[in-house]
Amino acid sequence: IAEVLIDGERHIVHVKNTGRCKELLIEGATVYLYKANNKNRKTEYDLIAVEKNIFYKNHPDRPAPYSCTQPRA
């Protein structure tokens, strides 16, 4: 899981593959989320990409294109 801010509100989001999280998921990073439709989930969003040097690293388990929400970092 990861903690993100959406419109200044803290949310816990699901991260399927945490392989490169240490170098990508740093405080202030811009992330892209997929809003899940399943009301029974513990988390409302999946983290699908992280912006790094104007390159979008897609999450390997969620290949683009997907409609996503861009929260503020």
JSON list of C-alpha atoms in Angstrom, two decimals:
[
{"chain": "A", "resi": 1, "resn": "ILE", "atom": "CA", "xyz": [0.00, 0.00, 0.00]},
{"chain": "A", "resi": 2, "resn": "ALA", "atom": "CA", "xyz": [0.98, 3.64, -0.37]},
{"chain": "A", "resi": 3, "resn": "GLU", "atom": "CA", "xyz": [-0.21, 6.88, 1.14]},
{"chain": "A", "resi": 4, "resn": "VAL", "atom": "CA", "xyz": [-1.20, 9.69, -1.25]},
{"chain": "A", "resi": 5, "resn": "LEU", "atom": "CA", "xyz": [-2.82, 13.10, -1.02]},
{"chain": "A", "resi": 6, "resn": "ILE", "atom": "CA", "xyz": [-5.90, 13.79, -3.15]},
{"chain": "A", "resi": 7, "resn": "ASP", "atom": "CA", "xyz": [-7.07, 17.39, -2.87]},
{"chain": "A", "resi": 8, "resn": "GLY", "atom": "CA", "xyz": [-5.20, 17.66, 0.43]},
{"chain": "A", "resi": 9, "resn": "GLU", "atom": "CA", "xyz": [-6.88, 14.57, 1.90]},
{"chain": "A", "resi": 10, "resn": "ARG", "atom": "CA", "xyz": [-4.81, 11.52, 2.86]},
{"chain": "A", "resi": 11, "resn": "HIS", "atom": "CA", "xyz": [-5.76, 8.22, 1.16]},
{"chain": "A", "resi": 12, "resn": "ILE", "atom": "CA", "xyz": [-4.30, 4.73, 1.35]},
{"chain": "A", "resi": 13, "resn": "VAL", "atom": "CA", "xyz": [-4.01, 3.14, -2.11]},
{"chain": "A", "resi": 14, "resn": "HIS", "atom": "CA", "xyz": [-3.20, -0.35, -3.34]},
{"chain": "A", "resi": 15, "resn": "VAL", "atom": "CA", "xyz": [0.16, -1.04, -5.02]},
{"chain": "A", "resi": 16, "resn": "LYS", "atom": "CA", "xyz": [0.29, -4.47, -6.73]},
{"chain": "A", "resi": 17, "resn": "ASN", "atom": "CA", "xyz": [4.00, -4.64, -7.47]},
{"chain": "A", "resi": 18, "resn": "THR", "atom": "CA", "xyz": [6.35, -2.82, -5.11]},
{"chain": "A", "resi": 19, "resn": "GLY", "atom": "CA", "xyz": [9.55, -3.70, -6.99]},
{"chain": "A", "resi": 20, "resn": "ARG", "atom": "CA", "xyz": [10.78, -0.15, -7.73]},
{"chain": "A", "resi": 21, "resn": "CYS", "atom": "CA", "xyz": [8.87, 1.73, -5.08]},
{"chain": "A", "resi": 22, "resn": "LYS", "atom": "CA", "xyz": [11.93, 2.79, -3.10]},
{"chain": "A", "resi": 23, "resn": "GLU", "atom": "CA", "xyz": [13.30, 4.89, -5.95]},
{"chain": "A", "resi": 24, "resn": "LEU", "atom": "CA", "xyz": [9.98, 6.03, -7.44]},
{"chain": "A", "resi": 25, "resn": "LEU", "atom": "CA", "xyz": [7.57, 6.55, -4.56]},
{"chain": "A", "resi": 26, "resn": "ILE", "atom": "CA", "xyz": [9.19, 9.41, -2.73]},
{"chain": "A", "resi": 27, "resn": "GLU", "atom": "CA", "xyz": [7.50, 12.27, -0.95]},
{"chain": "A", "resi": 28, "resn": "GLY", "atom": "CA", "xyz": [6.22, 14.83, -3.45]},
{"chain": "A", "resi": 29, "resn": "ALA", "atom": "CA", "xyz": [6.14, 12.43, -6.42]},
{"chain": "A", "resi": 30, "resn": "THR", "atom": "CA", "xyz": [3.20, 12.76, -8.80]},
{"chain": "A", "resi": 31, "resn": "VAL", "atom": "CA", "xyz": [1.31, 9.48, -9.06]},
{"chain": "A", "resi": 32, "resn": "TYR", "atom": "CA", "xyz": [-1.58, 8.29, -11.20]},
{"chain": "A", "resi": 33, "resn": "LEU", "atom": "CA", "xyz": [-4.43, 6.27, -9.79]},
{"chain": "A", "resi": 34, "resn": "TYR", "atom": "CA", "xyz": [-7.15, 4.02, -11.14]},
{"chain": "A", "resi": 35, "resn": "LYS", "atom": "CA", "xyz": [-10.43, 4.29, -9.26]},
{"chain": "A", "resi": 36, "resn": "ALA", "atom": "CA", "xyz": [-11.78, 0.82, -8.55]},
{"chain": "A", "resi": 37, "resn": "ASN", "atom": "CA", "xyz": [-15.45, 0.01, -9.02]},
{"chain": "A", "resi": 38, "resn": "ASN", "atom": "CA", "xyz": [-15.57, -2.69, -6.33]},
{"chain": "A", "resi": 39, "resn": "LYS", "atom": "CA", "xyz": [-17.21, -1.27, -3.19]},
{"chain": "A", "resi": 40, "resn": "ASN", "atom": "CA", "xyz": [-15.96, -4.25, -1.11]},
{"chain": "A", "resi": 41, "resn": "ARG", "atom": "CA", "xyz": [-12.29, -3.28, -1.48]},
{"chain": "A", "resi": 42, "resn": "LYS", "atom": "CA", "xyz": [-10.26, -1.93, 1.42]},
{"chain": "A", "resi": 43, "resn": "THR", "atom": "CA", "xyz": [-8.74, 0.74, -0.86]},
{"chain": "A", "resi": 44, "resn": "GLU", "atom": "CA", "xyz": [-10.62, 2.93, -3.32]},
{"chain": "A", "resi": 45, "resn": "TYR", "atom": "CA", "xyz": [-7.69, 3.34, -5.76]},
{"chain": "A", "resi": 46, "resn": "ASP", "atom": "CA", "xyz": [-4.89, 1.37, -7.44]},
{"chain": "A", "resi": 47, "resn": "LEU", "atom": "CA", "xyz": [-1.60, 3.15, -8.03]},
{"chain": "A", "resi": 48, "resn": "ILE", "atom": "CA", "xyz": [-0.84, 2.61, -11.73]},
{"chain": "A", "resi": 49, "resn": "ALA", "atom": "CA", "xyz": [1.99, 5.01, -12.61]},
{"chain": "A", "resi": 50, "resn": "VAL", "atom": "CA", "xyz": [4.58, 7.37, -11.15]},
{"chain": "A", "resi": 51, "resn": "GLU", "atom": "CA", "xyz": [5.86, 10.47, -12.93]},
{"chain": "A", "resi": 52, "resn": "LYS", "atom": "CA", "xyz": [9.65, 10.63, -13.03]},
{"chain": "A", "resi": 53, "resn": "ASN", "atom": "CA", "xyz": [11.61, 13.14, -15.14]},
{"chain": "A", "resi": 54, "resn": "ILE", "atom": "CA", "xyz": [8.57, 13.65, -17.39]},
{"chain": "A", "resi": 55, "resn": "PHE", "atom": "CA", "xyz": [8.48, 9.92, -18.11]},
{"chain": "A", "resi": 56, "resn": "TYR", "atom": "CA", "xyz": [5.48, 7.93, -17.02]},
{"chain": "A", "resi": 57, "resn": "LYS", "atom": "CA", "xyz": [6.41, 4.58, -15.53]},
{"chain": "A", "resi": 58, "resn": "ASN", "atom": "CA", "xyz": [3.32, 2.42, -16.00]},
{"chain": "A", "resi": 59, "resn": "HIS", "atom": "CA", "xyz": [2.67, -0.17, -13.39]},
{"chain": "A", "resi": 60, "resn": "PRO", "atom": "CA", "xyz": [3.41, -3.56, -15.02]},
{"chain": "A", "resi": 61, "resn": "ASP", "atom": "CA", "xyz": [0.09, -5.03, -13.89]},
{"chain": "A", "resi": 62, "resn": "ARG", "atom": "CA", "xyz": [-1.93, -2.09, -15.26]},
{"chain": "A", "resi": 63, "resn": "PRO", "atom": "CA", "xyz": [-0.75, -1.36, -18.80]},
{"chain": "A", "resi": 64, "resn": "ALA", "atom": "CA", "xyz": [-2.01, 1.87, -20.38]},
{"chain": "A", "resi": 65, "resn": "PRO", "atom": "CA", "xyz": [-4.47, 3.04, -21.48]},
{"chain": "A", "resi": 66, "resn": "TYR", "atom": "CA", "xyz": [-6.70, 3.33, -18.44]},
{"chain": "A", "resi": 67, "resn": "SER", "atom": "CA", "xyz": [-8.68, 6.32, -17.34]},
{"chain": "A", "resi": 68, "resn": "CYS", "atom": "CA", "xyz": [-7.04, 7.58, -14.22]},
{"chain": "A", "resi": 69, "resn": "THR", "atom": "CA", "xyz": [-7.17, 10.30, -11.60]},
{"chain": "A", "resi": 70, "resn": "GLN", "atom": "CA", "xyz": [-4.18, 12.55, -11.15]},
{"chain": "A", "resi": 71, "resn": "PRO", "atom": "CA", "xyz": [-3.91, 13.56, -7.50]},
{"chain": "A", "resi": 72, "resn": "ARG", "atom": "CA", "xyz": [-1.79, 16.41, -6.32]},
{"chain": "A", "resi": 73, "resn": "ALA", "atom": "CA", "xyz": [1.58, 15.34, -4.93]}
]
